[in-house]
Amino acid sequence: MTKSSPTFILNYCIFLIAVGITGCSEKSAEETRPPLKAESHSPASLEEATPKPVVVTEKTRETYQWYCAQCHGIQGKGDGINARFLTVPPRNHTKAKYLETRTDEQFFEAIKFGGLSVGRAPCMPAWGNTLSDSTIHELVLYIRELCQCEAL
Amino acid sequence: MKSFLYLLMGGWLLCSPMLSHASLIQEKKCSECHRLSKDGNEKSGPDLFYAGNKFQASWLKQYLQNPAIIRSARGTGDPDFLKGIQVNSQKHPALSKKDAGQITQELMAITLLNLPEEVDRLEPLTKGQKAKTKYQFERTFSCISCHQSLNLAGKVRGGISGPSLVNAGNRLQARWIANWLKSPNTFSNKSRMPVYKMDDEARLQLTQFIMTLKNENKR
């Protein structure tokens, strides 16, 4: 294979990307908040689930404990068991100051499609294949309850 | 009510192949911490009712004699999971070489029939594919947020809520990984891991990537 062969170059680029932009638990990448934008998602799913009024139930809290507390902590303070191994710390869901600057739609997208989809860190996984849209809407509301805040 | 319970018990005894005859697993009371069939609630240790699908026999034999920590935040079935009490010393019962050999055979015989997918031989990853799947492992699918793995320098990296994958290539069967990623419901009614929908090619390459993670590559 010659140095200029296209597959070589392609592979090399992929390699560079993989090495250059390190993952969630490489401490050296502390400052990287990737500006990457994932492919646009159809907003249809956002609308489908709106008719039913969204309320936080015991089930919502259980769901949060089951899936989210691993990183966000039992009380949502961003101190779950994985927290100290992640480059970008899990968001503290009780801190109004930052959460006020984010809309409910941004929360919904972050939970459904993962951190990368809203310009946040990839350490935040996508839950769209695990949780229904209505459950995700409830979780958004629950986070608003935790932070006692609304989008400004 | 009582007769209903007897009926349940009887059915359970008949249906669980492992417990219907005397075995060393039974004698050693492994089922105090591990489920050997899908019935009942998850126990403090990980499920073993598909041990024969999941583990490599050579690894099992080694582990049972000289267990190493895989879940340093405890398993998801432990009431103290999430509490941040890290496991520092290994307390798993250790067996003699002879018993470990016997139990390995018994465990390898506990299988689920008809796993959804056969995985025969996976092609080794090219350099480019390896870089791509590593990228997906860390970023697209966020696996590393919950599972330890090895970075390019051979250093252990990653979260601890899921089992460590640092030695996955010696511990797990490729077929099991591919099936777990495709249909986790086959093995667990409700895992804490997100469900993924990836195409077959991506899934098999990810499986192959995980199989390259081995203790001997650790530096």
Short mmCIF file of C-alpha atoms in Angstrom, two decimals, chain A residues 24 34 36-39 41 72 102 105-131 136, chain B residues 139-142 145 194-196:
data_model
loop_
_atom_site.label_atom_id
_atom_site.label_comp_id
_atom_site.label_asym_id
_atom_site.label_seq_id
_atom_site.Cartn_x
_atom_site.Cartn_y
_atom_site.Cartn_z
CA CYS A 24 -15.00 10.95 28.50
CA PRO A 34 -17.16 19.54 21.94
CA LEU A 36 -19.99 18.93 17.56
CA LYS A 37 -23.55 18.95 16.38
CA ALA A 38 -25.17 15.62 15.79
CA GLU A 39 -27.33 15.10 12.74
CA HIS A 41 -33.34 14.93 14.73
CA HIS A 72 -25.91 12.38 38.60
CA ARG A 102 -31.19 25.77 29.37
CA GLU A 105 -36.36 21.21 24.91
CA GLN A 106 -32.59 21.19 25.37
CA PHE A 107 -32.98 18.89 28.38
CA PHE A 108 -35.30 16.62 26.41
CA GLU A 109 -32.85 16.41 23.52
CA ALA A 110 -29.87 15.82 25.83
CA ILE A 111 -31.67 12.94 27.53
CA LYS A 112 -33.12 11.42 24.38
CA PHE A 113 -30.17 11.81 22.02
CA GLY A 114 -27.24 12.22 24.42
CA GLY A 115 -24.93 15.05 25.42
CA LEU A 116 -23.38 15.45 21.98
CA SER A 117 -26.73 16.31 20.42
CA VAL A 118 -26.98 19.57 22.36
CA GLY A 119 -23.32 20.50 22.20
CA ARG A 120 -22.60 18.88 25.53
CA ALA A 121 -20.15 16.15 26.48
CA PRO A 122 -20.50 12.62 25.09
CA CYS A 123 -20.20 11.22 28.62
CA MET A 124 -23.96 11.81 28.85
CA PRO A 125 -25.48 8.80 27.05
CA ALA A 126 -28.59 8.78 24.85
CA TRP A 127 -31.68 7.25 26.47
CA GLY A 128 -34.04 7.38 23.50
CA ASN A 129 -34.05 3.61 22.99
CA THR A 130 -34.50 2.93 26.67
CA LEU A 131 -37.10 5.46 27.79
CA ILE A 136 -38.30 11.72 29.29
CA ARG B 139 -18.08 9.05 22.41
CA THR B 140 -20.94 7.87 20.22
CA PHE B 141 -22.19 5.29 22.72
CA SER B 142 -20.60 6.69 25.92
CA SER B 145 -18.68 6.55 31.16
CA PRO B 194 -29.02 2.17 28.01
CA VAL B 195 -30.50 0.15 25.16
CA TYR B 196 -28.68 0.73 21.87
#
